mmCIF file of C-alpha atoms (C1' of nucleotides) in Angstrom:
data_model
loop_
_atom_site.group_PDB
_atom_site.id
_atom_site.type_symbol
_atom_site.label_atom_id
_atom_site.label_comp_id
_atom_site.label_asym_id
_atom_site.label_seq_id
_atom_site.Cartn_x
_atom_site.Cartn_y
_atom_site.Cartn_z
ATOM 1 C CA MET A 299 262.973 -69.953 -60.127
ATOM 2 C CA SER A 300 262.879 -69.488 -56.373
ATOM 3 C CA LEU A 301 259.858 -71.392 -55.132
ATOM 4 C CA PRO A 302 261.394 -74.867 -55.534
ATOM 5 C CA HIS A 303 264.443 -73.646 -53.608
ATOM 6 C CA ALA A 304 262.267 -72.173 -50.882
ATOM 7 C CA ILE A 305 260.591 -75.576 -50.533
ATOM 8 C CA LEU A 306 263.902 -77.444 -50.498
ATOM 9 C CA THR A 307 265.173 -75.135 -47.748
ATOM 10 C CA ALA A 308 262.021 -75.627 -45.702
ATOM 11 C CA LEU A 309 262.142 -79.410 -46.124
ATOM 12 C CA LEU A 310 265.820 -79.548 -45.135
ATOM 13 C CA GLU A 311 264.987 -77.641 -41.980
ATOM 14 C CA LYS A 312 262.183 -80.121 -41.301
ATOM 15 C CA PRO A 313 260.480 -82.768 -43.484
ATOM 16 C CA SER A 314 256.806 -81.839 -43.885
ATOM 17 C CA SER A 315 253.602 -82.488 -45.767
ATOM 18 C CA GLY A 316 252.097 -80.052 -48.262
ATOM 19 C CA LEU A 317 249.722 -78.506 -45.758
ATOM 20 C CA GLU A 318 252.404 -78.167 -43.109
ATOM 21 C CA LEU A 319 254.582 -76.389 -45.649
ATOM 22 C CA THR A 320 251.699 -74.084 -46.506
ATOM 23 C CA ARG A 321 251.380 -73.137 -42.856
ATOM 24 C CA ARG A 322 255.104 -72.548 -42.526
ATOM 25 C CA PHE A 323 254.976 -70.316 -45.621
ATOM 26 C CA ASP A 324 252.168 -68.342 -43.987
ATOM 27 C CA ARG A 325 254.234 -67.871 -40.839
ATOM 28 C CA SER A 326 257.984 -67.734 -40.537
ATOM 29 C CA ILE A 327 258.875 -68.369 -44.187
ATOM 30 C CA GLY A 328 256.422 -65.610 -45.109
ATOM 31 C CA TYR A 329 258.812 -62.836 -44.141
ATOM 32 C CA PHE A 330 260.952 -63.541 -47.191
ATOM 33 C CA TRP A 331 258.830 -65.735 -49.476
ATOM 34 C CA SER A 332 255.093 -66.326 -49.862
ATOM 35 C CA ALA A 333 253.204 -69.093 -51.648
ATOM 36 C CA THR A 334 249.716 -70.578 -51.743
ATOM 37 C CA HIS A 335 249.010 -74.230 -51.111
ATOM 38 C CA GLN A 336 248.319 -74.730 -54.832
ATOM 39 C CA GLN A 337 251.763 -73.549 -55.808
ATOM 40 C CA ILE A 338 253.294 -75.741 -53.144
ATOM 41 C CA TYR A 339 251.519 -78.944 -54.173
ATOM 42 C CA ARG A 340 252.323 -78.354 -57.829
ATOM 43 C CA GLU A 341 255.966 -77.738 -57.018
ATOM 44 C CA LEU A 342 256.193 -80.750 -54.704
ATOM 45 C CA GLY A 343 255.038 -82.887 -57.629
ATOM 46 C CA LYS A 344 257.700 -81.420 -59.914
ATOM 47 C CA LEU A 345 260.439 -81.782 -57.309
ATOM 48 C CA GLU A 346 259.507 -85.411 -56.734
ATOM 49 C CA GLN A 347 259.534 -86.123 -60.469
ATOM 50 C CA ALA A 348 262.933 -84.456 -60.773
ATOM 51 C CA GLY A 349 264.278 -86.737 -58.046
ATOM 52 C CA HIS A 350 265.025 -83.842 -55.690
ATOM 53 C CA ILE A 351 262.677 -84.979 -52.941
ATOM 54 C CA ARG A 352 260.760 -88.137 -52.086
ATOM 55 C CA ALA A 353 257.594 -88.955 -50.199
ATOM 56 C CA LEU A 354 258.240 -90.833 -46.987
ATOM 57 C CA PRO A 355 256.555 -94.247 -47.018
ATOM 58 C CA ALA A 356 253.044 -93.776 -45.618
ATOM 59 C CA PRO A 357 250.884 -96.463 -44.083
ATOM 60 C CA VAL A 358 247.784 -95.664 -46.193
ATOM 61 C CA PRO A 359 248.710 -93.869 -49.422
ATOM 62 C CA SER A 360 245.405 -92.515 -50.726
ATOM 63 C CA ARG A 361 243.821 -89.186 -51.457
ATOM 64 C CA GLY A 362 243.231 -87.039 -48.405
ATOM 65 C CA GLN A 363 246.059 -88.790 -46.549
ATOM 66 C CA LYS A 364 249.035 -86.869 -45.257
ATOM 67 C CA LYS A 365 252.166 -87.285 -47.357
ATOM 68 C CA GLU A 366 255.510 -86.240 -45.874
ATOM 69 C CA TYR A 367 258.442 -85.299 -48.051
ATOM 70 C CA GLU A 368 262.167 -85.296 -47.416
ATOM 71 C CA VAL A 369 265.043 -83.913 -49.479
ATOM 72 C CA LEU A 370 267.263 -86.303 -51.439
ATOM 73 C CA PRO A 371 270.993 -85.682 -52.041
ATOM 74 C CA ALA A 372 270.249 -84.405 -55.562
ATOM 75 C CA GLY A 373 267.910 -81.811 -54.070
ATOM 76 C CA ARG A 374 270.494 -80.638 -51.582
ATOM 77 C CA ALA A 375 273.064 -80.403 -54.385
ATOM 78 C CA GLU A 376 270.685 -78.293 -56.490
ATOM 79 C CA LEU A 377 269.989 -75.970 -53.546
ATOM 80 C CA THR A 378 273.699 -75.602 -52.758
ATOM 81 C CA ASP A 379 274.370 -74.769 -56.369
ATOM 82 C CA TRP A 380 271.570 -72.179 -56.444
ATOM 83 C CA VAL A 381 272.850 -70.448 -53.320
ATOM 84 C CA ARG A 382 276.321 -70.195 -54.871
ATOM 85 C CA ARG A 383 275.060 -68.781 -58.201
ATOM 86 C CA SER A 384 274.899 -65.012 -58.389
ATOM 87 C CA GLU A 385 271.603 -63.370 -59.157
ATOM 88 C CA ASP A 386 270.767 -59.681 -59.569
ATOM 89 C CA PRO A 387 268.143 -58.028 -57.372
ATOM 90 C CA LYS A 388 264.805 -57.750 -59.167
ATOM 91 C CA PRO A 389 263.443 -54.294 -59.885
ATOM 92 C CA ILE A 390 260.735 -53.072 -57.554
ATOM 93 C CA ARG A 391 257.033 -53.516 -58.265
ATOM 94 C CA ASP A 392 254.977 -51.854 -55.596
ATOM 95 C CA ALA A 393 251.319 -51.140 -56.179
ATOM 96 C CA LEU A 394 250.975 -48.575 -53.376
ATOM 97 C CA LEU A 395 253.762 -46.351 -54.689
ATOM 98 C CA LEU A 396 252.246 -46.686 -58.147
ATOM 99 C CA ARG A 397 248.815 -45.765 -56.879
ATOM 100 C CA LEU A 398 250.227 -42.720 -55.146
ATOM 101 C CA ARG A 399 251.856 -41.615 -58.380
ATOM 102 C CA ALA A 400 248.523 -42.162 -60.154
ATOM 103 C CA ALA A 401 246.819 -40.158 -57.402
ATOM 104 C CA ALA A 402 249.144 -37.272 -58.253
ATOM 105 C CA VAL A 403 247.417 -37.233 -61.656
ATOM 106 C CA VAL A 404 243.775 -38.127 -60.953
ATOM 107 C CA GLY A 405 243.393 -36.756 -57.421
ATOM 108 C CA THR A 406 243.994 -37.972 -53.880
ATOM 109 C CA GLU A 407 240.410 -38.109 -52.632
ATOM 110 C CA GLY A 408 240.173 -40.793 -49.950
ATOM 111 C CA PHE A 409 243.803 -41.779 -50.282
ATOM 112 C CA ALA A 410 244.825 -40.748 -46.765
ATOM 113 C CA ASP A 411 242.488 -43.425 -45.396
ATOM 114 C CA GLU A 412 244.140 -46.031 -47.547
ATOM 115 C CA LEU A 413 247.557 -44.906 -46.285
ATOM 116 C CA ARG A 414 246.330 -45.152 -42.688
ATOM 117 C CA ARG A 415 244.994 -48.642 -43.367
ATOM 118 C CA HIS A 416 248.350 -49.760 -44.768
ATOM 119 C CA LEU A 417 250.159 -48.157 -41.865
ATOM 120 C CA ALA A 418 248.062 -50.177 -39.409
ATOM 121 C CA LEU A 419 248.770 -53.404 -41.326
ATOM 122 C CA HIS A 420 252.522 -52.766 -41.436
ATOM 123 C CA ARG A 421 252.610 -51.807 -37.759
ATOM 124 C CA ALA A 422 250.864 -55.071 -36.886
ATOM 125 C CA GLN A 423 253.291 -57.043 -39.032
ATOM 126 C CA LEU A 424 256.233 -55.267 -37.446
ATOM 127 C CA GLU A 425 254.963 -56.127 -33.976
ATOM 128 C CA GLU A 426 254.509 -59.757 -34.961
ATOM 129 C CA TYR A 427 258.056 -59.977 -36.283
ATOM 130 C CA ARG A 428 259.446 -58.317 -33.187
ATOM 131 C CA GLY A 429 257.595 -60.873 -31.091
ATOM 132 C CA MET A 430 259.115 -63.655 -33.160
ATOM 133 C CA GLU A 431 262.552 -62.101 -32.708
ATOM 134 C CA GLU A 432 262.174 -62.059 -28.917
ATOM 135 C CA ARG A 433 260.843 -65.605 -28.730
ATOM 136 C CA GLN A 434 262.975 -67.324 -31.354
ATOM 137 C CA PHE A 435 266.211 -65.375 -31.132
ATOM 138 C CA PRO A 436 266.987 -64.356 -27.570
ATOM 139 C CA PRO A 437 270.643 -63.256 -27.173
ATOM 140 C CA GLU A 438 271.777 -66.754 -26.137
ATOM 141 C CA ARG A 439 270.469 -68.174 -29.442
ATOM 142 C CA ARG A 440 272.521 -65.846 -31.598
ATOM 143 C CA THR A 441 275.792 -67.726 -31.336
ATOM 144 C CA THR A 442 275.705 -70.576 -33.843
ATOM 145 C CA GLU A 443 276.306 -69.693 -37.485
ATOM 146 C CA ALA A 444 272.914 -71.022 -38.638
ATOM 147 C CA ASP A 445 270.947 -69.180 -35.933
ATOM 148 C CA ARG A 446 272.865 -65.977 -36.593
ATOM 149 C CA LEU A 447 271.948 -66.184 -40.290
ATOM 150 C CA ARG A 448 268.301 -66.988 -39.634
ATOM 151 C CA HIS A 449 268.150 -64.064 -37.253
ATOM 152 C CA LEU A 450 269.682 -61.839 -39.927
ATOM 153 C CA VAL A 451 266.940 -62.824 -42.363
ATOM 154 C CA LEU A 452 264.280 -61.984 -39.790
ATOM 155 C CA ARG A 453 266.047 -58.655 -39.191
ATOM 156 C CA GLY A 454 265.558 -58.010 -42.913
ATOM 157 C CA GLY A 455 261.816 -58.562 -42.548
ATOM 158 C CA ILE A 456 261.712 -56.308 -39.489
ATOM 159 C CA GLU A 457 263.682 -53.472 -41.064
ATOM 160 C CA LEU A 458 261.553 -53.668 -44.195
ATOM 161 C CA GLU A 459 258.384 -53.209 -42.122
ATOM 162 C CA ARG A 460 260.094 -50.389 -40.290
ATOM 163 C CA PHE A 461 260.819 -48.715 -43.621
ATOM 164 C CA TRP A 462 257.150 -48.960 -44.591
ATOM 165 C CA THR A 463 255.822 -47.592 -41.320
ATOM 166 C CA ALA A 464 258.301 -44.699 -41.443
ATOM 167 C CA TRP A 465 257.499 -43.870 -45.060
ATOM 168 C CA LEU A 466 253.744 -44.082 -44.469
ATOM 169 C CA GLU A 467 254.042 -41.796 -41.447
ATOM 170 C CA GLU A 468 255.992 -39.286 -43.541
ATOM 171 C CA ALA A 469 253.408 -39.540 -46.311
ATOM 172 C CA LEU A 470 250.502 -39.032 -43.903
ATOM 173 C CA ALA A 471 252.177 -36.034 -42.302
ATOM 174 C CA GLY A 472 252.126 -34.372 -45.724
ATOM 175 C CA PHE A 473 248.504 -35.350 -46.273
ATOM 176 C CA ASP A 474 247.418 -33.911 -42.950
ATOM 177 C CA ASP A 475 248.843 -30.549 -44.003
ATOM 178 C CA GLY A 476 247.363 -30.368 -47.427
ATOM 179 C CA ASP A 477 244.351 -32.649 -47.641
ATOM 180 C CA ARG A 478 242.059 -31.907 -44.695
ATOM 181 C CA MET B 54 246.245 -55.848 -62.306
ATOM 182 C CA SER B 55 248.661 -52.940 -61.975
ATOM 183 C CA LEU B 56 250.502 -52.745 -65.278
ATOM 184 C CA PRO B 57 247.600 -51.244 -67.261
ATOM 185 C CA HIS B 58 247.219 -48.614 -64.544
ATOM 186 C CA ALA B 59 250.924 -47.866 -64.578
ATOM 187 C CA ILE B 60 250.659 -47.295 -68.332
ATOM 188 C CA LEU B 61 247.569 -45.101 -67.982
ATOM 189 C CA THR B 62 249.364 -42.978 -65.398
ATOM 190 C CA ALA B 63 252.435 -42.638 -67.604
ATOM 191 C CA LEU B 64 250.340 -41.718 -70.633
ATOM 192 C CA LEU B 65 248.368 -39.126 -68.681
ATOM 193 C CA GLU B 66 251.626 -37.540 -67.602
ATOM 194 C CA LYS B 67 252.734 -37.512 -71.243
ATOM 195 C CA PRO B 68 251.406 -39.283 -74.379
ATOM 196 C CA SER B 69 254.075 -41.651 -75.685
ATOM 197 C CA SER B 70 254.837 -44.506 -78.033
ATOM 198 C CA GLY B 71 255.568 -48.049 -76.861
ATOM 199 C CA LEU B 72 259.319 -47.622 -76.942
ATOM 200 C CA GLU B 73 259.199 -44.274 -75.183
ATOM 201 C CA LEU B 74 257.107 -45.885 -72.457
ATOM 202 C CA THR B 75 259.634 -48.700 -72.184
ATOM 203 C CA ARG B 76 262.392 -46.157 -71.616
ATOM 204 C CA ARG B 77 260.355 -44.307 -69.042
ATOM 205 C CA PHE B 78 259.733 -47.613 -67.248
ATOM 206 C CA ASP B 79 263.476 -48.230 -67.227
ATOM 207 C CA ARG B 80 264.097 -44.801 -65.713
ATOM 208 C CA SER B 81 261.826 -42.816 -63.468
ATOM 209 C CA ILE B 82 258.848 -45.179 -63.443
ATOM 210 C CA GLY B 83 261.261 -47.968 -62.539
ATOM 211 C CA TYR B 84 261.507 -46.908 -58.910
ATOM 212 C CA PHE B 85 257.991 -48.178 -58.276
ATOM 213 C CA TRP B 86 257.085 -50.372 -61.253
ATOM 214 C CA SER B 87 259.090 -52.271 -63.855
ATOM 215 C CA ALA B 88 258.042 -53.781 -67.181
ATOM 216 C CA THR B 89 259.609 -55.049 -70.387
ATOM 217 C CA HIS B 90 258.732 -53.715 -73.821
ATOM 218 C CA GLN B 91 256.825 -56.936 -74.563
ATOM 219 C CA GLN B 92 254.533 -56.471 -71.621
ATOM 220 C CA ILE B 93 253.989 -52.852 -72.594
ATOM 221 C CA TYR B 94 253.107 -53.500 -76.236
ATOM 222 C CA ARG B 95 250.756 -56.313 -75.266
ATOM 223 C CA GLU B 96 249.049 -54.136 -72.698
ATOM 224 C CA LEU B 97 248.791 -51.151 -75.050
ATOM 225 C CA GLY B 98 246.889 -53.423 -77.453
ATOM 226 C CA LYS B 99 244.491 -54.508 -74.717
ATOM 227 C CA LEU B 100 243.968 -50.956 -73.471
ATOM 228 C CA GLU B 101 243.224 -49.764 -76.998
ATOM 229 C CA GLN B 102 240.741 -52.594 -77.531
ATOM 230 C CA ALA B 103 239.052 -51.758 -74.243
ATOM 231 C CA GLY B 104 238.639 -48.158 -75.383
ATOM 232 C CA HIS B 105 240.840 -46.791 -72.592
ATOM 233 C CA ILE B 106 243.466 -45.285 -74.875
ATOM 234 C CA ARG B 107 243.753 -44.491 -78.565
ATOM 235 C CA ALA B 108 246.581 -44.172 -81.059
ATOM 236 C CA LEU B 109 247.100 -40.627 -82.257
ATOM 237 C CA PRO B 110 246.634 -40.369 -86.015
ATOM 238 C CA ALA B 111 250.023 -41.044 -87.615
ATOM 239 C CA PRO B 112 251.104 -39.910 -91.076
ATOM 240 C CA VAL B 113 252.371 -43.364 -92.140
ATOM 241 C CA PRO B 114 250.724 -46.132 -90.100
ATOM 242 C CA SER B 115 252.818 -49.210 -90.850
ATOM 243 C CA ARG B 116 255.021 -51.632 -88.980
ATOM 244 C CA GLY B 117 258.179 -50.136 -87.583
ATOM 245 C CA GLN B 118 256.542 -46.702 -87.463
ATOM 246 C CA LYS B 119 256.178 -44.850 -84.197
ATOM 247 C CA LYS B 120 252.674 -44.959 -82.778
ATOM 248 C CA GLU B 121 251.752 -42.495 -80.030
ATOM 249 C CA TYR B 122 248.966 -43.195 -77.574
ATOM 250 C CA GLU B 123 246.816 -40.901 -75.473
ATOM 251 C CA VAL B 124 244.354 -41.681 -72.690
ATOM 252 C CA LEU B 125 240.606 -41.467 -73.385
ATOM 253 C CA PRO B 126 238.029 -40.385 -70.767
ATOM 254 C CA ALA B 127 237.122 -44.034 -70.113
ATOM 255 C CA GLY B 128 240.770 -44.755 -69.309
ATOM 256 C CA ARG B 129 241.017 -41.842 -66.898
ATOM 257 C CA ALA B 130 237.787 -43.018 -65.222
ATOM 258 C CA GLU B 131 239.178 -46.546 -64.821
ATOM 259 C CA LEU B 132 242.418 -45.200 -63.310
ATOM 260 C CA THR B 133 240.535 -42.912 -60.919
ATOM 261 C CA ASP B 134 238.432 -45.846 -59.832
ATOM 262 C CA TRP B 135 241.488 -48.045 -59.284
ATOM 263 C CA VAL B 136 243.215 -45.418 -57.155
ATOM 264 C CA ARG B 137 240.117 -45.138 -54.967
ATOM 265 C CA ARG B 138 239.749 -48.907 -54.493
ATOM 266 C CA SER B 139 241.527 -50.330 -51.480
ATOM 267 C CA GLU B 140 244.091 -53.055 -51.972
ATOM 268 C CA ASP B 141 246.157 -54.940 -49.408
ATOM 269 C CA PRO B 142 249.948 -54.898 -49.552
ATOM 270 C CA LYS B 143 251.319 -58.037 -51.183
ATOM 271 C CA PRO B 144 253.476 -60.347 -49.097
ATOM 272 C CA ILE B 145 257.209 -60.098 -49.650
ATOM 273 C CA ARG B 146 259.075 -62.297 -52.113
ATOM 274 C CA ASP B 147 262.763 -61.596 -51.933
ATOM 275 C CA ALA B 148 265.227 -64.034 -53.432
ATOM 276 C CA LEU B 149 268.270 -62.699 -51.544
ATOM 277 C CA LEU B 150 266.692 -63.175 -48.112
ATOM 278 C CA LEU B 151 265.587 -66.633 -49.218
ATOM 279 C CA ARG B 152 269.068 -67.497 -50.419
ATOM 280 C CA LEU B 153 270.535 -66.369 -47.134
ATOM 281 C CA ARG B 154 268.118 -68.625 -45.267
ATOM 282 C CA ALA B 155 269.105 -71.470 -47.596
ATOM 283 C CA ALA B 156 272.772 -70.651 -46.934
ATOM 284 C CA ALA B 157 272.077 -71.165 -43.241
ATOM 285 C CA VAL B 158 271.329 -74.795 -44.163
ATOM 286 C CA VAL B 159 273.769 -75.635 -46.966
ATOM 287 C CA GLY B 160 276.677 -73.345 -46.092
ATOM 288 C CA THR B 161 277.709 -69.759 -46.760
ATOM 289 C CA GLU B 162 280.757 -70.373 -48.938
ATOM 290 C CA GLY B 163 281.175 -67.433 -51.304
ATOM 291 C CA PHE B 164 278.074 -65.683 -50.041
ATOM 292 C CA ALA B 165 279.865 -62.633 -48.653
ATOM 293 C CA ASP B 166 280.967 -61.762 -52.189
ATOM 294 C CA GLU B 167 277.389 -61.938 -53.379
ATOM 295 C CA LEU B 168 276.331 -59.638 -50.527
ATOM 296 C CA ARG B 169 279.076 -57.182 -51.451
ATOM 297 C CA ARG B 170 277.957 -57.260 -55.081
ATOM 298 C CA HIS B 171 274.362 -56.480 -54.073
ATOM 299 C CA LEU B 172 275.550 -53.741 -51.755
ATOM 300 C CA ALA B 173 277.408 -52.076 -54.637
ATOM 301 C CA LEU B 174 274.317 -52.297 -56.866
ATOM 302 C CA HIS B 175 272.019 -50.822 -54.217
ATOM 303 C CA ARG B 176 274.486 -48.055 -53.410
ATOM 304 C CA ALA B 177 274.646 -47.126 -57.097
ATOM 305 C CA GLN B 178 270.849 -47.122 -57.330
ATOM 306 C CA LEU B 179 270.602 -45.001 -54.207
ATOM 307 C CA GLU B 180 273.033 -42.469 -55.662
ATOM 308 C CA GLU B 181 271.064 -42.339 -58.910
ATOM 309 C CA TYR B 182 267.805 -41.687 -57.065
ATOM 310 C CA ARG B 183 269.425 -39.005 -54.934
ATOM 311 C CA GLY B 184 270.658 -37.351 -58.098
ATOM 312 C CA MET B 185 267.151 -37.451 -59.514
ATOM 313 C CA GLU B 186 265.811 -35.953 -56.297
ATOM 314 C CA GLU B 187 268.247 -33.035 -56.490
ATOM 315 C CA ARG B 188 267.577 -32.376 -60.165
ATOM 316 C CA GLN B 189 263.830 -32.992 -60.351
ATOM 317 C CA PHE B 190 262.697 -31.917 -56.900
ATOM 318 C CA PRO B 191 264.691 -28.932 -55.648
ATOM 319 C CA PRO B 192 262.962 -27.232 -52.670
ATOM 320 C CA GLU B 193 261.121 -24.748 -54.890
ATOM 321 C CA ARG B 194 259.462 -27.595 -56.803
ATOM 322 C CA ARG B 195 257.945 -29.170 -53.693
ATOM 323 C CA THR B 196 255.007 -26.812 -53.391
ATOM 324 C CA THR B 197 252.288 -28.013 -55.755
ATOM 325 C CA GLU B 198 250.241 -31.017 -54.674
ATOM 326 C CA ALA B 199 251.250 -33.132 -57.685
ATOM 327 C CA ASP B 200 254.979 -32.415 -57.297
ATOM 328 C CA ARG B 201 254.826 -33.063 -53.583
ATOM 329 C CA LEU B 202 253.259 -36.481 -54.250
ATOM 330 C CA ARG B 203 255.703 -37.403 -56.992
ATOM 331 C CA HIS B 204 258.535 -36.440 -54.676
ATOM 332 C CA LEU B 205 257.027 -38.630 -51.957
ATOM 333 C CA VAL B 206 257.028 -41.620 -54.308
ATOM 334 C CA LEU B 207 260.681 -41.010 -55.136
ATOM 335 C CA ARG B 208 261.401 -40.743 -51.400
ATOM 336 C CA GLY B 209 259.918 -44.239 -51.130
ATOM 337 C CA GLY B 210 262.388 -45.526 -53.711
ATOM 338 C CA ILE B 211 265.255 -43.777 -51.928
ATOM 339 C CA GLU B 212 264.378 -45.040 -48.467
ATOM 340 C CA LEU B 213 263.935 -48.556 -49.806
ATOM 341 C CA GLU B 214 267.461 -48.492 -51.240
ATOM 342 C CA ARG B 215 268.686 -47.047 -47.961
ATOM 343 C CA PHE B 216 267.093 -49.997 -46.157
ATOM 344 C CA TRP B 217 268.910 -52.441 -48.421
ATOM 345 C CA THR B 218 272.307 -50.791 -48.089
ATOM 346 C CA ALA B 219 271.919 -50.643 -44.300
ATOM 347 C CA TRP B 220 270.811 -54.274 -44.040
ATOM 348 C CA LEU B 221 273.571 -55.491 -46.343
ATOM 349 C CA GLU B 222 276.177 -53.581 -44.309
ATOM 350 C CA GLU B 223 274.855 -55.179 -41.125
ATOM 351 C CA ALA B 224 274.912 -58.603 -42.780
ATOM 352 C CA LEU B 225 278.473 -58.149 -44.034
ATOM 353 C CA ALA B 226 279.671 -56.999 -40.621
ATOM 354 C CA GLY B 227 278.538 -60.363 -39.253
ATOM 355 C CA PHE B 228 280.213 -62.211 -42.110
ATOM 356 C CA ASP B 229 283.518 -60.450 -41.521
ATOM 357 C CA ASP B 230 283.511 -61.657 -37.945
ATOM 358 C CA GLY B 231 282.614 -65.242 -38.538
ATOM 359 C CA ASP B 232 283.467 -66.176 -42.090
ATOM 360 C CA ARG B 233 287.017 -65.041 -42.815
ATOM 361 C "C1'" DC C 283 274.370 -49.295 -103.600
ATOM 362 C "C1'" DG C 284 274.859 -52.569 -100.277
ATOM 363 C "C1'" DA C 285 276.082 -53.773 -95.359
ATOM 364 C "C1'" DT C 286 275.091 -52.861 -90.914
ATOM 365 C "C1'" DC C 287 273.325 -50.319 -86.903
ATOM 366 C "C1'" DT C 288 269.511 -48.088 -84.479
ATOM 367 C "C1'" DT C 289 264.744 -47.344 -83.704
ATOM 368 C "C1'" DA C 290 260.453 -49.347 -83.403
ATOM 369 C "C1'" DT C 291 256.668 -52.822 -83.218
ATOM 370 C "C1'" DG C 292 255.210 -57.229 -82.464
ATOM 371 C "C1'" DC C 293 254.327 -62.822 -82.183
ATOM 372 C "C1'" DA C 294 254.870 -67.212 -79.750
ATOM 373 C "C1'" DA C 295 256.179 -70.146 -76.207
ATOM 374 C "C1'" DC C 296 257.144 -70.598 -71.695
ATOM 375 C "C1'" DT C 297 257.228 -69.975 -66.512
ATOM 376 C "C1'" DT C 298 255.266 -68.280 -62.422
ATOM 377 C "C1'" DG C 299 251.530 -66.942 -59.552
ATOM 378 C "C1'" DT C 300 246.253 -66.675 -58.573
ATOM 379 C "C1'" DT C 301 241.466 -68.171 -58.074
ATOM 380 C "C1'" DG C 302 237.807 -71.218 -57.721
ATOM 381 C "C1'" DC C 303 236.492 -75.492 -57.073
ATOM 382 C "C1'" DA C 304 236.405 -80.798 -56.215
ATOM 383 C "C1'" DC C 305 237.361 -84.807 -53.619
ATOM 384 C "C1'" DA C 306 238.316 -87.636 -49.578
ATOM 385 C "C1'" DA C 307 238.886 -89.115 -44.661
ATOM 386 C "C1'" DG C 308 237.899 -88.470 -39.893
ATOM 387 C "C1'" DG C 309 235.838 -86.235 -35.745
ATOM 388 C "C1'" DG C 310 232.021 -84.152 -33.149
ATOM 389 C "C1'" DG C 311 227.497 -82.984 -32.251
ATOM 390 C "C1'" DT C 312 222.444 -83.829 -32.300
ATOM 391 C "C1'" DA D 261 222.399 -92.059 -38.854
ATOM 392 C "C1'" DC D 262 223.150 -87.658 -40.565
ATOM 393 C "C1'" DC D 263 225.293 -83.226 -41.031
ATOM 394 C "C1'" DC D 264 228.960 -80.236 -40.826
ATOM 395 C "C1'" DC D 265 233.643 -78.833 -39.712
ATOM 396 C "C1'" DT D 266 238.566 -79.541 -40.094
ATOM 397 C "C1'" DT D 267 242.454 -81.553 -42.255
ATOM 398 C "C1'" DG D 268 244.521 -82.757 -46.338
ATOM 399 C "C1'" DT D 269 245.441 -83.265 -51.442
ATOM 400 C "C1'" DG D 270 244.697 -81.937 -55.895
ATOM 401 C "C1'" DC D 271 242.801 -80.308 -60.976
ATOM 402 C "C1'" DA D 272 241.764 -76.653 -64.247
ATOM 403 C "C1'" DA D 273 241.531 -72.202 -65.957
ATOM 404 C "C1'" DC D 274 243.287 -67.968 -65.892
ATOM 405 C "C1'" DA D 275 246.444 -63.783 -65.262
ATOM 406 C "C1'" DA D 276 250.951 -61.882 -65.142
ATOM 407 C "C1'" DG D 277 255.689 -61.797 -66.274
ATOM 408 C "C1'" DT D 278 259.900 -63.576 -69.087
ATOM 409 C "C1'" DT D 279 262.678 -64.939 -73.046
ATOM 410 C "C1'" DG D 280 263.831 -65.497 -77.663
ATOM 411 C "C1'" DC D 281 263.062 -64.206 -82.019
ATOM 412 C "C1'" DA D 282 260.988 -61.851 -86.357
ATOM 413 C "C1'" DT D 283 259.958 -57.889 -89.007
ATOM 414 C "C1'" DA D 284 260.375 -53.347 -90.981
ATOM 415 C "C1'" DA D 285 261.911 -48.455 -91.752
ATOM 416 C "C1'" DG D 286 265.447 -45.168 -91.702
ATOM 417 C "C1'" DA D 287 270.288 -43.574 -90.863
ATOM 418 C "C1'" DT D 288 275.329 -44.114 -91.534
ATOM 419 C "C1'" DC D 289 279.329 -45.322 -93.785
ATOM 420 C "C1'" DG D 290 282.533 -47.279 -97.067
#
DNA sequence: CGATCTTATGCAACTTGTTGCACAAGGGGT
DNA sequence: ACCCCTTGTGCAACAAGTTGCATAAGATCG
């Protein structure tokens, strides 16, 4: 039940069209929630029906025309309520760890390459996030409550990538000993 | 497409019934993949139909009777193939980070308590994993390839919990400054 | 011997996320 | 004028995960 709330948050930060939201989900929102444009359009429809958001009046409302949405008071109330509810962390589901465990049973042939590939991807992601941190949250922008919180969320994304790169490096060190 | 492979791996490690698998998913398998008993029974049916596993002959095959499964050669081949395929890491979807970002917009009232609650849960999980590491992977059991890999997977679970506890502590430190 | 608890398997309905494709308007090039 | 690329919205079918409930056998206890 998180996608509608992700959309409400994004729209409160800035009213947008479906495609704009998709792009924001691919970029900055992506470090804590991902979604395809299909999910977003479907959810925008539901949120509008529920009276949580509305389409801003457009000059030419027809297919293929941009449609901007903004959050209505009911939507803000729902989001506020959701943030206040308590919710347990979901158990992990990570395919790479699973595949490594499977490799322990059926053999690790070629697996070091896959680990190296993932390491490169996570290093790139880490660099991108660190760039965003420098650009969007220089020390002078870490004073207001909202900026401090947004920075904290980005720090979560950064530290998570750091965990992956560290773990992959540890894993590869073991492979280099025993697999070459 | 990972659940069937998680089940194949578990069954290769030890043939089990549906409920036994469920318990194993709640325990040791849980640090890299989670599943409910419903998912498991459904998937066992599909895997049996596909000829990847088979039920061991039971004395009294009727409803409510334990049914053990073992992996067939075709199942092992499928798992081997899956481990060798390359697969990109999935983008993050974390509700707590999302809720914190939402809190930056609608207010953080009561959020520190939620962070403390999560911190306690992650600390408990971390302790449990560390206990498992001590019991299941003492230094003398880190020599064979398979044990080394299984230990590495557990290390992933441990380091991930360590990331969460560290991030939550950092987050709470900020809250104590600005929110009390 | 009947009530109730535990173990064990499973169906059905629902929600969430993914994939592939269709449709429409406008701009740019040739 | 025509083609193709980009922007933008959207349907439909499918795959994966969740929730609530039903069923049945065996053990335990009064």
